[in-house]
Each structure stands twice: as C-alpha cells, then as structure tokens.
Amino acid sequence: MSKLSTQWNALKAHAKSLEDKNLRALFAEDSNRADKLSLEAEGILLDYAKQRVDPTAMNLLAALATAAGVEAKRDSMFAGAIFNNTEGRAVLHTALRDPKTGSARASGPETGDLVHAELVKLRQFANDVRNGKYSSSTGATFSDVVNIGIGGSDLGPVMVTGALAPYCDGPRLHYVSNVDSAHLSDTLKNLNAETTLFIIASKTFTTIETMTNALSARDWVSEKVGAERAGLHFAAVSTALEKVQAFGIDSSRVFGFWDWVGGRYSVWSAIGLPVMIAAGPENFDQFLAGAHEMDEHFRQAPLLENAPVLLGLLGIWNRNILAHSTRAVLPYDQRLARFPAYLQQLDMESNGKGVTRDGDLVTTDTGPVVWGEPGTNGQHAFYQLIHQGTTVIPCEFLIAAKSHEPHLQQHQSLLIANCLAQSEALMNGRTAEEARAAMQGKSESEIDALLPHKVFPGDRPSLTIAYEQLTPKMLGKLIALYEHRVFVEGAIWDINPFDQWGVELGKELATQLLPMVLGEQSVEQKDSSTAALVKYLSNT
Ligand code: F6P
C-alpha cells in the first residue's frame, strides 16, 4: 500500500462525489467560483475555475502535497542537497538567477560567486559582439550568430529568442540542432561566413549531433576564411571545459556552467548566451530577475496561494484522479510558439519516469504527454478533437493583456476574444436545445439530421494564465512557474525529475548501428526488421 493511500483515496472519493456535476452546474451553484478558484501572484492571473475541482478538492490536493513532503523537498532542492540522487548532483538552477552573490541557500557560499563571475564574462562578451569590439576574422562586425546545440542546449534559447523578438536588436540568431544535414545546410545557405559567429553549446560536449554539426560548421568557415582564422568565428558553452579546449576554441571565448544545472534547466546559465547577444545583457538580467521573483514566491507562498503548487496540484488531479493522459499548452501569444516544445522537454524528460527515487516501480501514473501550438492557429487544426473528440484533454491557455504592437490593437482584442471563447466553449459545450435554437430557419428534418453533430459535450477542463505583457521579466516568471510545477508533480510522485536515463539506450544503439549503416559491419546480429531497414536505407 502506498504511503499516501489515505490521501489518494480521499481524493478519489471526492472526485466521485463531483461526478454528476458538470462545470456548468459547478458555476451555477457558486457565484464566487472564479474568485475562489483563481490566484493573482507575481503579475500573473491564474484562473483555474474552469477545472473540474472545487475548494474541497483543492484542500485534499494540498493535504496530499503536504503528506508527500513537497515543501521539505522544495527547501532541500533550494538548499543545494543532492536532490538528483541517481546522478549524485545538486539541483541549483535557481542559484543562476539569485541576485545575491554567495547565497547561503546554494550548495556552498562559493556557488553565487561562481555564477556571478561567469555572468560578468558573459555580459562582456555579449556586449563586445553586439558593438563590434569582438569582430570577425576579417574585422567585420558579426551580423549573424548560429547556436549549435540540441535539447536543453537549444530549446531554451530558441524559445526565448522567439519570445523576446521585440527586444532583440543585436545580430540575427539562428539555431541548428538536428543532425539532419538539412538543418545546417539550410541555415548556412544565406549566411556570410565572414560575418558569422558560431556558439557550440553542449553541457557534455560529447553529444553526437552537436559535435557533428560543429565539425561541419568549422569546415564551412575554414573553406571561406581559411583554417587558421576559422577559430575566431567560434565560441563555446559547456561544463566540460577540457573537451572544449580539445576542440580548439580559445579559452577567452569559452563559457562554463556546472553539473548542478540540468540541461533542460540551463537557459539561465551561459546556455543563454545567444539570447544575451541578441537582446542585450540588460534584458537578460530582467529575464533572470523575473525567474528569481517566481522562485521566491514558490519558496514562500502557502500551498494554496502558490502558483506553481496550484499548477502542480491541478496536474495531479487531471492525471491521477481524472485519468487524463495528455495536456495541451496553448499560448495565445505567437512569440511563445516554441513554448510547448520547450515544455515537452522540461516536463516529459523530467517526469517521464516509471520508478521512484528509490528505484521501486511507481504505483500511480506519472508525467502526461505535453503538447500544443499557438492559438488561434490551433483552432483551425486540432481543436475539433478537443471540443468533440472522445478523449478529454485538459487545456492550458496563456494570454497577455497587451501586445507589443499598440498600432494593431484590433489584433490583440481578437486574440483575447478567441482565447476566452475557447475556454468558455470547452466548459459549457452546447446542449441539444441550444443547438436547435442556433439552427432556426432550417427544416425540422434538417435540424434532426444535424443535431447530433452540433451538440458539444462541454465539461472539458481548462485553465488560463493571463499576464500584462510578454516582457523579459514576465517570460522569466512563466518559465520558472512551469519548472516548479514539474517539481511539485515529481515530488508528489516521488520520482527524480532531474535525470534522463531513458534517452541513453537509443544513443547507445545508434552508436552500434552506425558501422552497419556505413556498411562496415554486418547487420545479421540485429532483429530482422532492423536488419531489413538498414539494408533498404543503405542500398537505396
Ligand atoms: O539526450 C538528452 C540530453 O541529455 C538532454 O537532457 C540534454 O539537454 C541534451 O541531451 C543535450 O545535451 P548536451 O547539452 O550535453 O549536448
């Protein structure tokens, strides 16, 4: 029996008691529902009134979090304990955005000093590239920067660069992640090697995709500016400084971070260098400051007034109590187009685990499938299934009050109206009577034929995260909000959200398969399907 079975059973029993009330009924019986089931904190309005919960459910969820030791676990992470137990590492991405040098909360008094010393170097380099003080091998100011990295060494900076487009006034940024030659080739096609700087970003500096792209990029630059000058077009970000040195990048352009920063939590570290170059160090500082404010809120606010905790609890409710296996993240903010992809790594690489911290099989479902696309585009693509399909998908909408284009106010008003319309439609659906009334003018037989198609079941849960504007500071808060949400869920499931052993097997097998694909080794030892595919792909 799980040590939390009392709490889980209480939640299940309560969910049963709510079963015959749909969201319409829950709103009808409590005119203060929106007040009770929403939170304003750190400039964010979190409206979860359209979730299938009530205050009792929230109290029971908070009791579950308490029994699971969420607060103690949170404090031990912030204090620098070896929270990533399977890799024997502390988890201190929060120290990267802590303005207090030598923070006592970090794993040692020197942690803050390390962070801030590296930030000084990063700011200097970013400014030098921006103002041309650090110029290319031909003396030209860099017009373009290509970040070569993958996973956490790519998704964070890509997403943030897109999100902060109105603040980007430095060189143009490009990202190459996929080992598919198309990615590098299509990116380089329109670039001038003489004015292009490459940042090789890899925590381990061994990731095969990144190393392969880096070597090909170096060949490309060498061909254009000469091998002896090519090195001037490269900088690197890594925790493996000796490996970077072996690659041949001058130490003045190598920026470090530490093993206590997980790849998917690393955008706050030197991995954010491309963002700093594009948007400037001051905006990057604001981004860090926003995340720090969310950290403080997460550390201090009581459970039911704590935005990341609330998000985590609602995640648990939907995943474990209502058995919804996916959640959609739907930013009504075009510049957050890559946010769902970013969250896929953050959430699914963290909480896609089947054993507890101690290695026992989990007794509940863990991380859901996270996916999404920006609205309003998704409305014209997959929302049909969300509204009328047979699978219930809890939706998370993100929306700003203000755009960065005040001269196009009509667009923002339409965006807001669409976002709110979707959550309203998901909640209320459309009854047969309402559908019938909306078809006035049609014949009775037409109405009867169309009616089943025009009825929406409704009662589909969503929540809305609203904020004033997508500034660097707000973006920092939103990312930290989701980071801590993942933490809360992982703490309740008692899994380690900070390792990723599951991705290793594929890497090992790819290494084994490469000589077979190259025709250097026989495929006979492989299963017949893999062997046939290798033969087909190598001989076609
Ligand atoms: O394959 C998974 C992973 O290890 C991620 O966790 C990480 O963000 C990514 O690969 C890239 O790793 P690195 O920064 O070491 O190249």
XYZ file of C-alpha atoms and ligand atoms in Angstrom, residues 149-153 201-207 210 257 262-264 271 345 349 500 503-504 507, ligand 1:
40
model
C 23.234 22.609 -29.655
C 20.338 20.246 -29.042
C 17.772 19.535 -26.307
C 18.390 21.819 -23.365
C 21.271 23.453 -25.215
C 26.547 24.756 -26.842
C 26.721 21.396 -25.131
C 26.739 20.617 -21.453
C 28.720 17.430 -22.004
C 30.452 18.422 -25.263
C 30.001 14.822 -26.418
C 26.514 14.910 -27.914
C 26.165 18.819 -31.803
C 28.348 26.201 -16.159
C 20.336 20.216 -15.682
C 20.326 20.610 -19.475
C 16.609 21.423 -19.593
C 23.496 28.488 -22.423
C 11.451 18.591 -22.795
C 12.148 14.441 -19.830
C 17.083 11.190 -18.022
C 17.352 8.611 -23.548
C 20.598 6.676 -23.187
C 22.089 6.803 -28.094
O 19.587 13.382 -24.841
C 19.115 14.113 -23.787
C 20.055 15.197 -23.368
O 20.988 14.680 -22.499
C 19.288 16.335 -22.735
O 18.987 16.118 -21.414
C 20.197 17.475 -22.983
O 19.554 18.700 -22.815
C 20.606 17.192 -24.406
O 20.737 15.786 -24.449
C 21.864 17.865 -24.883
O 22.962 17.553 -24.100
P 24.294 18.396 -24.156
O 23.990 19.791 -23.741
O 25.228 17.716 -23.226
O 24.798 18.376 -25.566
